Amino acid sequence: MYRTHNCGELCKKDIGKKVILSGWIQKKRNLGSLCFIDIRDYFGITQLIFPKKLINKNFLLGKEFLIKIKGKVVERSSINFNIPTGEIEILVYQIEILNSSLTPPFTIENKTDGNEEMRMIYRYLDIRRNPIKNNLIIRHNISLEIRNFLSKNGFLEIETPILINYTQEGARSFIVPSRINIGKYYALAQSPQLFKQLLMIGGINRYFQIAKCFRDEDSRSDRQIEFTQIDCEMSFVEVNDILIFFENFIKHLFKKIKNIQLEPFTCISYYDAIKMYGTDSPDIRFDMSFIELTNLVHKKNILFLKEQELVIGLKVKKYHHDNNQINFLFKKIKNKNIFCIHYLFNKTLLYSSSNKFFMNKEIIKIFINYFQAKIGDLLFIAYGEEKNTRKKLGKIRLEIAHHLNLKNPKIFKPLWIIDGPILEWDEKNKKYKSLHHPFTSPKEEDLHFLEKNPEKIRSKSYDLIINGIEIGSGSIRIHNKNIQNLIFKHLGLSEKEIESQFGFFIKALQYGTPPHGGIAFGLDRLINLLEGNNDIKNFIAFPKNNYGMDTMIKAPSYLKNKIQ
């Protein structure tokens, strides 16, 4: 028997019991006549006392040695209120070394001295630390809650293939050679997209899967080359059905996991998001939406701005920081087509990133009045080509929010972004590309644009943004063969390519395909957001680094021998 109890459960009521414990040595303190050792397992920590006669025999014990002890539970003289076992300790009368250990490359403590690179190489040791172990427990509990909620609401969990045929889905695919079919290749699935649609065609009413997906893209703190998504699909639904159900789904998770009651989700169009915030994933925990100024510039005949395609601004209320911080902010912005006005009681200050910039008091007063500025307000004004100017001011908005500590991690503001364009022009490759994916359904009222003006078509799409992070993305799917073929052609696919890559799917659409739609949530991102962390790697047992490498097993690696 390795243990009668674990290292996290013994307490005052167990005093007098004879017990067997097994675990790793966390700390060792030799006081001469007595030796104290903290022993740790998955469940917690217990303090051990070794009498003198056992010390000399086992003086080679080191950190992370795995030991088994027999002893008696006794009352602890100095209580440790930080651990559940803090009122007791074990008086050891027998010890066995189950396995020795090398000296760990970093301390196995909640606050370790190990940097990320070292902890990635020795990930199995990092998992022994409570922060990582508890993160994996949190991930398990959230996954379990997801399965329970969806199963209770009629969703069937079905696994779909990982080795599939290569198709043009947008991101780069990982390619896997076939040993049996020489010269042919599989692709690792970027998502279960086509298979879950085929399940709807197959008569499955509601499907879900906590699915592994693979995309050959650059890794970041919120993105890995292999990741997990909560993949869902429903038959006989429209956009509102999806939004209502999955709003309740996310509310349920926040309430169950964090005891947070979310407010009703805001819903705006893709075009309004770009217009108001300069991005399709805005953070709405703070205000500062854009103020349109182009008409004002023309009406007031402000000459140096009249020639600009777009003039917009935003207002920061009651900015009471040092003016040097505004200059610091401008250095970070590094853009010439922007200026700001700090409206003060005795002196209004003007800041610009361009040395050639000039503005008189009358023009400053026009902007102050239009913004309805009050003493202390800071006005940012950007100008130039429309798309870039909105994007630029959107980044400035986030920089200001960071600078003023407006991104409260304890506040969650979900936002549905709907009606995005179905296609966007790729200037580099001189062809259209899908904003979501090629199977997204157009809005019925925009179908007349399909033949000649595809860039004007809005889609039945919806993205869930929480605190500026895209957590989920989905759409109602195309269930009409002719519309699907037209979308493929707009994407530059020839009839031969359509048949080669999607022939099976086009054929399936002709067998009474029901209207259907779905959504996929990034599980790693969702957990990271719920826990207020800043890196999804902390919630993945064996993550890749930002170069897509597993430094522990040294993957990827060169093939030394030909694959048999």
Steps between C-alpha positions, in 0.01 A plus 500: 500500500643836395262712705207491738436872454608775262712797598214748502233337719632431852379741769448533877239222518762254368742554793618165632451309173778297346529593130698429185576790265687518170618816326779728387723692738413869472718638781748360751607672825762327715505633857751249635290293740200516269449523125188653345395407145203628299366219285284585199265307272218594261268581792716718724787526750559336839783572743705202623720476812799266495664399829880502526542126444346528150690815399847351477372202307324715240710817489525477117134589452466790253228715345257310275612159636193277500454342843257274684466544875320334787422708803257629757286814470585745779390853584717770349649747747505794257189502279540579129175671400598502129441127443209266592741267687650785702375380841676162488830337410619141463748351745689265267629162616571342158609642165559349157647677198278410204711699256783750515505827305748726332512854634207679331599776254255738672312511829176300510312780675194713422738788427785330321837636393471317167456705182252395231762340276632280781152407619401400145802267472412340835124526466443180699662672800306820440176298521592407859459867594155597629436782246538268199339196668201710608468646151468148359235422763313816398521393136359158589211652698411744221512223237277285720251785544497558123426135431225489762329819379503410132399137563203611711392726213485227238851521355668175399880479545651356181867470403599606150819411307830679560670366184306655212544621143664837441253781430532877479359613836711811544779409741796281406456128562742244639567233237551130583642257240321169445725194524260268317391746232839617379507860382170585672447706812254564778446836666445537874151643557488875560148447632223239471308742274396281207446189710265672740301633205490147358364383836212747459441363150507156662205594719684568828305779669768646729870414509793603716863404544788623711730472200872520437577728206823584317607815315849572373505860622727709719444429870417778746395528862140435391562258212670161458561295186294221658206613704166384637162636403146440618341418166120509464242470222118510495237423236194714420632818659546863408738761639285598800459136607879464517555831679237430767613144571872570518456820699332277761783248461771759574295651785464153650877439490583835661242445775596139566879542484552854633163588658477800266159606370555651155276777371308452172744493207529807278458436127632727222580456134852448368479833317393688815786339694752623243337843489478543878818326615724437197501123556271199467591390855448808718543511876188671636591496871575869450324753277699719259318420178602704195352839419460576129658837409522503118174694452601747771833563326323579173227705664750713694741511205802376694734509204788275603251216579251548214717305259498191725272206420405457866532700820394332826567542870442368848466658842677396820302645789676681784859413415697607809837345424832673452548663158824307465289186485313637198834558328601145593173375351570686176844340475336159524242591234764594241254641248503841337132529415376559852481780755335551834358789698516509880222735614615671820352785703777751451690363199397260225791288380553362153706188427604367162736234371583722202740793537329678211162500668326831572151589622357835615283566806178534296534150355585354842184662638292346217616151599452562874141611441421213263633240745304674779825484692523584868800624696760223516380310191755376246399496132677278246448578130624281214481558127592336169381207287183354651591137568846570642383798705228301677744217565763744628262674741375159616854410609540838667174441689640174641832664584319775692289241684814311599672822600205604722441150644148482354521128419361362824560120486209440739247657261372299202315668212390249231415632155352330194637631168259407219453552126865507396589505129499156346801580278784749511746594228854368535711766329818292515352199317247704297201288598229474762542307823247391762479712812377194694505194273349409162194327652355812665152588380427841343210705631196451275460873439854516358477203263452730201864612546632146447565524128665842463562664840602223741688740728163658595353173629449479874516159660292323761803494727551571868815533708500507879745757637566528874725782621651542154577129457333284238363206699267348240418522132224349293237540233194363335628274221420487130261213432442575132732342240482790252586768758787288629643461149476876441695573819768252398531670160532845659788354704677420173441124497454340159230237442777238504630624837148512644441142394840384623482664844128523570324268256381269778354796686323652199347159435386474864326838478265352239349247741253713691746704707321674789563863594772484766757705685752481777781654691841411639649638822871498576519294820856614581408867458176464695674344801779758481241780504297348784809471717634848417827360367709639214628184328305194388814286544428501874185295441645246255679198644772486234493821292724613217709816536450812287708343222268197482759276667471250783837558667445210740481224236690710242224505242498563211818311410681376189432148375827308525373194317255450218150425625423131449 
